[in-house]
PDB file of C-alpha atoms in Angstrom:
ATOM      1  CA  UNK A 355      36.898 202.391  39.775  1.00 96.00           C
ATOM      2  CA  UNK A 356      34.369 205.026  41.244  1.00 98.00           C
ATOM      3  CA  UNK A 357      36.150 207.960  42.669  1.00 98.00           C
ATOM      4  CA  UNK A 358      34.740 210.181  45.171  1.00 98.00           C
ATOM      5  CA  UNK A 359      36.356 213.428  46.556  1.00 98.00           C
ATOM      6  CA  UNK A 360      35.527 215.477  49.639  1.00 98.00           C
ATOM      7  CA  UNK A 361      36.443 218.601  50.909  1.00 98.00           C
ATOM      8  CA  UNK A 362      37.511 217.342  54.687  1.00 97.00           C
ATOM      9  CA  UNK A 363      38.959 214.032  56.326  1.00 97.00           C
ATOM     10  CA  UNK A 364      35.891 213.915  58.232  1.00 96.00           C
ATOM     11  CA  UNK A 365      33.485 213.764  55.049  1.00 97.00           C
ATOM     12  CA  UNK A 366      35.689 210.995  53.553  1.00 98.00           C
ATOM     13  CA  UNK A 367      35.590 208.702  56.606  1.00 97.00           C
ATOM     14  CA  UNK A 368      31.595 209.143  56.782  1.00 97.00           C
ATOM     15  CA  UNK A 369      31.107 208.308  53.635  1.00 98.00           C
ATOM     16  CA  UNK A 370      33.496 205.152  54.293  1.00 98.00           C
ATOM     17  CA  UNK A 371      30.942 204.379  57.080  1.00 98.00           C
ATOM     18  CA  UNK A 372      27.579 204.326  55.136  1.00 98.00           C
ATOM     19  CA  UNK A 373      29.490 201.963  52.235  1.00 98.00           C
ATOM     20  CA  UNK A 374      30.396 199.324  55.130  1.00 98.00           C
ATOM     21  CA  UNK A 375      27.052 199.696  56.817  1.00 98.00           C
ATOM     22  CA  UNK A 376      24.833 199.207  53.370  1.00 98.00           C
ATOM     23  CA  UNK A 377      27.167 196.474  53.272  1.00 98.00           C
ATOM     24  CA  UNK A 378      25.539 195.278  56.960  1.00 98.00           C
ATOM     25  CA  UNK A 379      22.290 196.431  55.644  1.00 98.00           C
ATOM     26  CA  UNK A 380      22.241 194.322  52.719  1.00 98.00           C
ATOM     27  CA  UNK A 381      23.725 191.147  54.104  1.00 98.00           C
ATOM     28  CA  UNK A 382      23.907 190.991  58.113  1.00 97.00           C
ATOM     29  CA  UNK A 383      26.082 188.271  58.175  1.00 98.00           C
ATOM     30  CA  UNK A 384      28.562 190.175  55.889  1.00 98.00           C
ATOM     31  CA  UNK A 385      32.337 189.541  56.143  1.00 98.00           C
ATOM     32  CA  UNK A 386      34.213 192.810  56.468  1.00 98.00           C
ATOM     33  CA  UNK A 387      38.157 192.991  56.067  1.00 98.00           C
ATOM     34  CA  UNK A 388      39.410 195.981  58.313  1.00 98.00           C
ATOM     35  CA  UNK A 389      42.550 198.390  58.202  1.00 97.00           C
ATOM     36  CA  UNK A 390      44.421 200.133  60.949  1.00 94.00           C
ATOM     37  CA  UNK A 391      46.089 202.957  60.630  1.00 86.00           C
ATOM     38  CA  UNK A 392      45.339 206.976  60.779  1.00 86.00           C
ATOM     39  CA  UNK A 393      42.415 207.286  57.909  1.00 86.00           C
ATOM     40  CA  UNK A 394      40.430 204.928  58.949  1.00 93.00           C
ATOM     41  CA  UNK A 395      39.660 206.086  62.647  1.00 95.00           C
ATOM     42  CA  UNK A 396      37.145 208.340  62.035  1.00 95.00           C
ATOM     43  CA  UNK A 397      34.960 206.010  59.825  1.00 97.00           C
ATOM     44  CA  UNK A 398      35.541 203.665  62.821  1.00 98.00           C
ATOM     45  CA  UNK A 399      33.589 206.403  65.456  1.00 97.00           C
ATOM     46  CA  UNK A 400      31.174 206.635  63.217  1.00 97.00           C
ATOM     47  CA  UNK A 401      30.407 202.817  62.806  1.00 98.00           C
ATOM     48  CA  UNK A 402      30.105 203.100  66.283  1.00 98.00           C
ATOM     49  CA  UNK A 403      27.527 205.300  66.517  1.00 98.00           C
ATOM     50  CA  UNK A 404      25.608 204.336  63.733  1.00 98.00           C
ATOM     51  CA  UNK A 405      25.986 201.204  65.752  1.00 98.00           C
ATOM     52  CA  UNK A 406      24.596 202.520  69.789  1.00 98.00           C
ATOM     53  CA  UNK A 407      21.549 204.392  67.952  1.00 98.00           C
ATOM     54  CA  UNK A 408      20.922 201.009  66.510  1.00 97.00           C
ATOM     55  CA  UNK A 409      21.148 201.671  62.916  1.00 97.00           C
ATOM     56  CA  UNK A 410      23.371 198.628  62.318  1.00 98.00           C
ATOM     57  CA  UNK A 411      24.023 195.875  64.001  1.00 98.00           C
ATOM     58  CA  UNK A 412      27.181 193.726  64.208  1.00 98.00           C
ATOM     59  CA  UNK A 413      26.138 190.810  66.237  1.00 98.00           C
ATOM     60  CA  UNK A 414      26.167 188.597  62.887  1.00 98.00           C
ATOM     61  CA  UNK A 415      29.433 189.865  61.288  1.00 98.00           C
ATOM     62  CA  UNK A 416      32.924 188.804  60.814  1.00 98.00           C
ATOM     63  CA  UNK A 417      35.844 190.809  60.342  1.00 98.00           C
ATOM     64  CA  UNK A 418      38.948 190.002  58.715  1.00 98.00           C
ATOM     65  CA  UNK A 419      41.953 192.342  59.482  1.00 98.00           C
ATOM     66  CA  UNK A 420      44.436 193.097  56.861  1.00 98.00           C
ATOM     67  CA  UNK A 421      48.010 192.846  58.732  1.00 97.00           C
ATOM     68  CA  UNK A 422      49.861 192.419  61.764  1.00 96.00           C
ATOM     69  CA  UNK A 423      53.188 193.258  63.074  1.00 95.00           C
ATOM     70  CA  UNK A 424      55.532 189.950  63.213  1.00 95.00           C
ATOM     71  CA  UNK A 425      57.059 189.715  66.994  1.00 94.00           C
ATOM     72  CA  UNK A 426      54.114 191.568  68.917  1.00 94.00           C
ATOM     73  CA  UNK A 427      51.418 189.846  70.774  1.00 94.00           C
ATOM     74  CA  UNK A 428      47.744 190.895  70.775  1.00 94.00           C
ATOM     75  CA  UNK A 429      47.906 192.316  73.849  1.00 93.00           C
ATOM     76  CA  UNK A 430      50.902 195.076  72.919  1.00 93.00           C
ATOM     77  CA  UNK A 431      49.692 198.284  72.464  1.00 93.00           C
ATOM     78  CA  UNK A 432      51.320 199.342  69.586  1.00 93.00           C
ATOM     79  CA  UNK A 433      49.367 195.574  68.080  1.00 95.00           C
ATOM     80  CA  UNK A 434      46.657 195.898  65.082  1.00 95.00           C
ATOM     81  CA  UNK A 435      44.477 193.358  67.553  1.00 97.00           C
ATOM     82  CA  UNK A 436      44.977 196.226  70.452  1.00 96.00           C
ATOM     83  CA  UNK A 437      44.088 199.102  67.818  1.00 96.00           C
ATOM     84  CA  UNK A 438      40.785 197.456  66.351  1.00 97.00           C
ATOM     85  CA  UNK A 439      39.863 196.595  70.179  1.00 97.00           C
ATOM     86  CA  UNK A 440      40.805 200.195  71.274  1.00 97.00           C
ATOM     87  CA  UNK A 441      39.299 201.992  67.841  1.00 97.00           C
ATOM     88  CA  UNK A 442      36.315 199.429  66.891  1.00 98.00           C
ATOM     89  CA  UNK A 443      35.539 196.338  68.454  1.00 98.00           C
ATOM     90  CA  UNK A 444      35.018 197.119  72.155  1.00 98.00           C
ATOM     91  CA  UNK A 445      32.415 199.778  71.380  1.00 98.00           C
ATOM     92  CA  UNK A 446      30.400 198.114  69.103  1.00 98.00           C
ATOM     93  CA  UNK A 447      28.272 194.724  69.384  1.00 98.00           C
ATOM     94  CA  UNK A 448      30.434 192.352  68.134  1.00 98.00           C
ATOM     95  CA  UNK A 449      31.093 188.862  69.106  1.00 97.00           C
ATOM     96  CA  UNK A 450      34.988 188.948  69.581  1.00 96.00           C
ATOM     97  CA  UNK A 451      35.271 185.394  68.001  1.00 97.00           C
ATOM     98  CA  UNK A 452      34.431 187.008  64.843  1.00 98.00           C
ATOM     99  CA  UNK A 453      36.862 189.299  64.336  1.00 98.00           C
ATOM    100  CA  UNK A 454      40.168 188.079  63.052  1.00 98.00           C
ATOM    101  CA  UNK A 455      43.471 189.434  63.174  1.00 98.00           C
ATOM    102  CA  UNK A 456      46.657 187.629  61.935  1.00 97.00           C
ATOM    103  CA  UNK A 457      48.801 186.169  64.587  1.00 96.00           C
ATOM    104  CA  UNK A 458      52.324 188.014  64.845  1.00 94.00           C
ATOM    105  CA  UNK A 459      53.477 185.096  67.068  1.00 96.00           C
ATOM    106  CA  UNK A 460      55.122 181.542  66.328  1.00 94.00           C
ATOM    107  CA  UNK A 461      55.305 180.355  62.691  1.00 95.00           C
ATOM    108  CA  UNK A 462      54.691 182.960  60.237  1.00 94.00           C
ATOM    109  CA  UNK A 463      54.153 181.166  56.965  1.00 95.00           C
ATOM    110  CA  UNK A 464      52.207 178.466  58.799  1.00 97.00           C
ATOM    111  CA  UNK A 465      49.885 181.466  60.548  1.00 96.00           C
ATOM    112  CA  UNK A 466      49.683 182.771  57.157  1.00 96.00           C
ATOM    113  CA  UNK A 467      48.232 179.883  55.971  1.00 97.00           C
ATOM    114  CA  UNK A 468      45.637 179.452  58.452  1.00 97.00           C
ATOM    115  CA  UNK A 469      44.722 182.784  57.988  1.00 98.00           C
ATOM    116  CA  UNK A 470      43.885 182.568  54.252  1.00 97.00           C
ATOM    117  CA  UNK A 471      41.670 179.335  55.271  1.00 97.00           C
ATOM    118  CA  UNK A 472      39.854 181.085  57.073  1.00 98.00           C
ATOM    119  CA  UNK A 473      39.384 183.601  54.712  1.00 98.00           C
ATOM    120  CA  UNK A 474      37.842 180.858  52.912  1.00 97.00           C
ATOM    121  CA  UNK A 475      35.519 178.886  55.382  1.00 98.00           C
ATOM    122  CA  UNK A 476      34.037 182.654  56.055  1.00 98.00           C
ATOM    123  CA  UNK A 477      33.076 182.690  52.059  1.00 98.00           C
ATOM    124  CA  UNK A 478      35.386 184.817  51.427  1.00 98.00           C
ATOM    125  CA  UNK A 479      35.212 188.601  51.783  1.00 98.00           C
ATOM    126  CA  UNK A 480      32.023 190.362  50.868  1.00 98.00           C
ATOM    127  CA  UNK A 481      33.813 194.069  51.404  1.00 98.00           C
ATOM    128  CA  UNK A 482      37.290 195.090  51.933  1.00 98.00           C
ATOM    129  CA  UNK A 483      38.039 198.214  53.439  1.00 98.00           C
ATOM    130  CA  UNK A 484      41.642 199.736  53.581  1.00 98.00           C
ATOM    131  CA  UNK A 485      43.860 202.781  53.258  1.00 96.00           C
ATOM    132  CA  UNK A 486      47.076 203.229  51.144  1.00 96.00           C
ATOM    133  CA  UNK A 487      50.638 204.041  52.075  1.00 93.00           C
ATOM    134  CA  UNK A 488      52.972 206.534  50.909  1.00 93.00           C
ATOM    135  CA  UNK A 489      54.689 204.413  48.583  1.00 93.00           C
ATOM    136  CA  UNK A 490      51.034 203.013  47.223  1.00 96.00           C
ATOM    137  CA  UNK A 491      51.121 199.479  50.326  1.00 95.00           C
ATOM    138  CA  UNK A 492      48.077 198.049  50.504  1.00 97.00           C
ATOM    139  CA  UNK A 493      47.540 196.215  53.766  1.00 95.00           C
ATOM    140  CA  UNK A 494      51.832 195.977  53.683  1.00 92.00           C
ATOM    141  CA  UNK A 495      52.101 194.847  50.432  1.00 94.00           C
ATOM    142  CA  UNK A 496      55.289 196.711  49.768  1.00 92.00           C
ATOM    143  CA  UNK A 497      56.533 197.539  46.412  1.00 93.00           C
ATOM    144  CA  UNK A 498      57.881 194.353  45.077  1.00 93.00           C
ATOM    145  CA  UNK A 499      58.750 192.546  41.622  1.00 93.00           C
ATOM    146  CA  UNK A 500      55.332 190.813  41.992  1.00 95.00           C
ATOM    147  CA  UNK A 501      52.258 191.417  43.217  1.00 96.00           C
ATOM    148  CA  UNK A 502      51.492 188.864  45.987  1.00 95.00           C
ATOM    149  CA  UNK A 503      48.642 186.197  45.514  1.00 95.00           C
ATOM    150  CA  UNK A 504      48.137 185.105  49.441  1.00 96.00           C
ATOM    151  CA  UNK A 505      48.626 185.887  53.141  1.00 97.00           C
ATOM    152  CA  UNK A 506      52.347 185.986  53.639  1.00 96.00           C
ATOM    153  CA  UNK A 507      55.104 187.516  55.634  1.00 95.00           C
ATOM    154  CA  UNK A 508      56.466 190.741  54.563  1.00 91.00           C
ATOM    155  CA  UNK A 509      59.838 192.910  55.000  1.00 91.00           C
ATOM    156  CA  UNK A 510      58.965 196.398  55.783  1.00 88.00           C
ATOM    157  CA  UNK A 511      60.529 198.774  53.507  1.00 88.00           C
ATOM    158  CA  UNK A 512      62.631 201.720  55.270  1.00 90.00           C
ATOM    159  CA  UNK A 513      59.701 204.120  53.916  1.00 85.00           C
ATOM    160  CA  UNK A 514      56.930 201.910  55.842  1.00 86.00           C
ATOM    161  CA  UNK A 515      59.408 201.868  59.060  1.00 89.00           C
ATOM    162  CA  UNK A 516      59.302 205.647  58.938  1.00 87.00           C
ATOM    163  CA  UNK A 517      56.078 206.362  58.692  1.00 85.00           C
ATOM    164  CA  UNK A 518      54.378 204.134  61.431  1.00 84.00           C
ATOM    165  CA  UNK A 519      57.438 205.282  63.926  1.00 87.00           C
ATOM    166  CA  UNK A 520      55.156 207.780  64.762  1.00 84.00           C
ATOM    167  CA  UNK A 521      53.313 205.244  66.921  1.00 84.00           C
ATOM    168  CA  UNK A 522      56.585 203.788  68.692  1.00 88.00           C
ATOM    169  CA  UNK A 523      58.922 205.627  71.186  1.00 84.00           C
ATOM    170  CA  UNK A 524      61.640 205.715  68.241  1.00 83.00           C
ATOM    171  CA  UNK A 525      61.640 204.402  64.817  1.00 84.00           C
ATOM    172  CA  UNK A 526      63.976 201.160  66.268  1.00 87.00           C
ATOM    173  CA  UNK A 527      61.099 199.914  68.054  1.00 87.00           C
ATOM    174  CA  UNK A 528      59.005 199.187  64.928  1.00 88.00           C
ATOM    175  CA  UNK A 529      59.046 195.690  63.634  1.00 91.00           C
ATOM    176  CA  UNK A 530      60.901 195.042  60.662  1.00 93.00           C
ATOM    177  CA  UNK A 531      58.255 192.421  59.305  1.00 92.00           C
ATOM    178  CA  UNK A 532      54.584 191.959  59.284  1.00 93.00           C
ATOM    179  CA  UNK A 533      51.920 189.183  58.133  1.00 97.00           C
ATOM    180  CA  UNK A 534      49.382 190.667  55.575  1.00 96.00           C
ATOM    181  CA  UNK A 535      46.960 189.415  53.198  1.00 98.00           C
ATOM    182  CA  UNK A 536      48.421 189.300  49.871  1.00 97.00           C
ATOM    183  CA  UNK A 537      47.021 191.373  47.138  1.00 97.00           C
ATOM    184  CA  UNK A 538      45.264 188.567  45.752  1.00 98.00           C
ATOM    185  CA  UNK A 539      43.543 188.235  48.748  1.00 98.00           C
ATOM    186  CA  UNK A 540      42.272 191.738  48.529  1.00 98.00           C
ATOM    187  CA  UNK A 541      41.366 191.580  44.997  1.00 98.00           C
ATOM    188  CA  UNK A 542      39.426 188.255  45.729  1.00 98.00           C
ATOM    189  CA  UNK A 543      36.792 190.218  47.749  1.00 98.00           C
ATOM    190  CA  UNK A 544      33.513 190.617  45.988  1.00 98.00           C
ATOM    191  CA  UNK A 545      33.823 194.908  46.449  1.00 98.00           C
ATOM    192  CA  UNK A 546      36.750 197.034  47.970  1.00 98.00           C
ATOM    193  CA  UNK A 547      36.553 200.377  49.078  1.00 98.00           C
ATOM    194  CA  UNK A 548      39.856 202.528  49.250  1.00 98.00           C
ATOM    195  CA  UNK A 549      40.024 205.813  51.571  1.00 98.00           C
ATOM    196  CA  UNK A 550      42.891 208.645  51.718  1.00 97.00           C
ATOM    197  CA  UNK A 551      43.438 211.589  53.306  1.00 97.00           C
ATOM    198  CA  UNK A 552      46.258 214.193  53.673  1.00 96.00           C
ATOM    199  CA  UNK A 553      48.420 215.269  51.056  1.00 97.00           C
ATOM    200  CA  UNK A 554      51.113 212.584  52.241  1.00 95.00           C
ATOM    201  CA  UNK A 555      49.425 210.226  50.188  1.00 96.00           C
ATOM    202  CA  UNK A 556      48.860 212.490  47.133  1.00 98.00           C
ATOM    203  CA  UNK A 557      51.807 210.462  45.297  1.00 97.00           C
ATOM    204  CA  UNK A 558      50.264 207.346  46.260  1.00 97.00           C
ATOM    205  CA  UNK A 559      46.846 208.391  45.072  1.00 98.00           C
ATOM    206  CA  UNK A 560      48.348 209.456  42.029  1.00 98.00           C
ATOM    207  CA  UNK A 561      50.144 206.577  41.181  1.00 97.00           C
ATOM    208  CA  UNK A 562      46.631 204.539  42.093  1.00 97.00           C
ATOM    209  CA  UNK A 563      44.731 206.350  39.479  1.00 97.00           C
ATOM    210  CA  UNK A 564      46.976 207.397  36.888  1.00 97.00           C
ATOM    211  CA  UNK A 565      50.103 205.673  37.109  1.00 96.00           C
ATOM    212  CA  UNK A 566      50.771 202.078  35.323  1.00 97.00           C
ATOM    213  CA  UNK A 567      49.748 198.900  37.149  1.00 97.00           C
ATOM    214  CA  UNK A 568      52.522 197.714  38.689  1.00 97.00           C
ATOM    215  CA  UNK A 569      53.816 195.280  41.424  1.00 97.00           C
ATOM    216  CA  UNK A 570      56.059 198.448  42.631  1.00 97.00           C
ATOM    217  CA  UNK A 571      52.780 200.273  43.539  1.00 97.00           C
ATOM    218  CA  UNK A 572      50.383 197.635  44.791  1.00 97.00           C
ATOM    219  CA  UNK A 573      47.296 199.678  45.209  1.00 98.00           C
ATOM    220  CA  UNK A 574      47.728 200.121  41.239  1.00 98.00           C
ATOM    221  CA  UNK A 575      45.845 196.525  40.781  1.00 98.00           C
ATOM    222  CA  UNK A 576      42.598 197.916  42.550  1.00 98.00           C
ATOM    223  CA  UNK A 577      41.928 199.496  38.816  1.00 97.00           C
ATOM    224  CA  UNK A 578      41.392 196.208  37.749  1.00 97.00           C
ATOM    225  CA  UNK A 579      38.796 194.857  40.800  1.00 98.00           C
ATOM    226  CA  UNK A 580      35.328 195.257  39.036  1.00 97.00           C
ATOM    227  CA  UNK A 581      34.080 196.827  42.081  1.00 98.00           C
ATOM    228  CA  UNK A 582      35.925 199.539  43.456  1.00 98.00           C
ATOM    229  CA  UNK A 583      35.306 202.916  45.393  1.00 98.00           C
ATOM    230  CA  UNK A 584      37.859 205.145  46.547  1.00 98.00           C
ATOM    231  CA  UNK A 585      37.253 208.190  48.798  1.00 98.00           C
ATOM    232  CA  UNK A 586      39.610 211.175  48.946  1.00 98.00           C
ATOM    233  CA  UNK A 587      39.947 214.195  50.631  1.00 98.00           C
ATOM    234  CA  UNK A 588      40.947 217.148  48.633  1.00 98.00           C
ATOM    235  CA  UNK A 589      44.641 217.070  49.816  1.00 98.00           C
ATOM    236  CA  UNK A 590      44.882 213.297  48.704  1.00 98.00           C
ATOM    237  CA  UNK A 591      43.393 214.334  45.269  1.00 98.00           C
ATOM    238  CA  UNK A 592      45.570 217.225  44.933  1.00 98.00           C
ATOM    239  CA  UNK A 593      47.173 215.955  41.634  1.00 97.00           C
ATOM    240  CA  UNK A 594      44.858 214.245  39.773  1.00 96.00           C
TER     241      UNK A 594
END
């Protein structure tokens, strides 16, 4: 695990960029798996300006989300399709058909399924990008007895309900279950890059890098991926 910390938010996510565009550099048909949330945002503006002055171009990529909310449609606003659309997709050159987001509507193990297929007939994942929660959730692997091998459904812990109220008029509104890649999935892909920011996820970070590796702190199993880079601002590394 190669860990890198900076002294702003904003050096963490531009570094984030220049990984996942080497990674277009390299291979231009590359398969990238995508987060949502707050830390990745501003590696996501500057994708997409690397992107208009032409320094990379996504017209041969696919994109593999990590989660979505069980219960909301693509089209909700508070969906992970909406947020890549909003934050990514529709301001870079992207064929929409490529980029894949797990369906939060109809039969959730079955969409599971198909998702991890798919996962599959791309050749799998070349790099997968993601953040980490407060409680150490990767995509929302939640702290469990077992670490998860494949796409699944997932109960939200109350933790994980808290912290993405924040995007909902009140923390009722937030579903109570989500489809996500299972960590298996993640530690399938061929390199995986890790950013956090903020000292909320100073625990989390801690329990990544020092802590045991355990199923009840999922990031923990990224120590073991033979490629792995995680990015940090200075609050996020605050106790290591």
């Amino acid at each position: 695990m190669q860990i890198h910390i900076y002294k702003t938010p904003e050096l963490a996510a531009k570094a984030a960029a220049t990984l996942i565009a080497a990674a277009i550099l390299a291979k231009n048909d590359a398969v990238i798996g995508l987060p949502t949330g707050s830390s990745p945002v501003a590696a996501y503006r500057e994708l997409a300006r690397m992107n208009k002055e032409g320094v990379i171009d996504f017209s041969r990529v696919t994109t593999f989300n990590l989660d979505e909310y069980i219960g909301l449609a693509g089209d909700h606003p508070q969906s992970y399709r909406h947020f890549m659309d909003e934050n990514l997709f529709d301001h870079i050159n992207i064929a929409k058909e490529n980029t894949h987001v797990p369906s939060g509507i109809g039969d959730g193990a079955a969409n599971a399924r198909a998702y991890e297929e798919a996962i599959a007939a791309a050749g799998g994942i070349d790099l997968q990008f993601m953040g980490i929660g407060r409680n150490g959730h990767i995509g929302f692997n939640e702290p469990a007895a077992a670490f998860s091998d494949q796409t699944g459904v997932i109960t939200l812990t109350p933790s994980t309900i808290e912290a993405n109220a924040r995007f909902f008029a009140s923390a009722g509104e937030v579903p109570r279950a989500a489809i996500s890649m299972g960590v298996g999935t993640i530690m399938r892909a061929r390199r995986t890059l890790l950013i956090a920011t903020g000292a909320d996820k100073a625990g989390a970070v801690y329990g990544l890098v020092r802590g045991a590796i355990t199923p009840s702190l999922p990031a923990s199993a990224l120590r073991l991926h033979p490629h792995c880079v995680v990015l940090l601002d200075e609050d996020a590394a605050s106790r290591l």
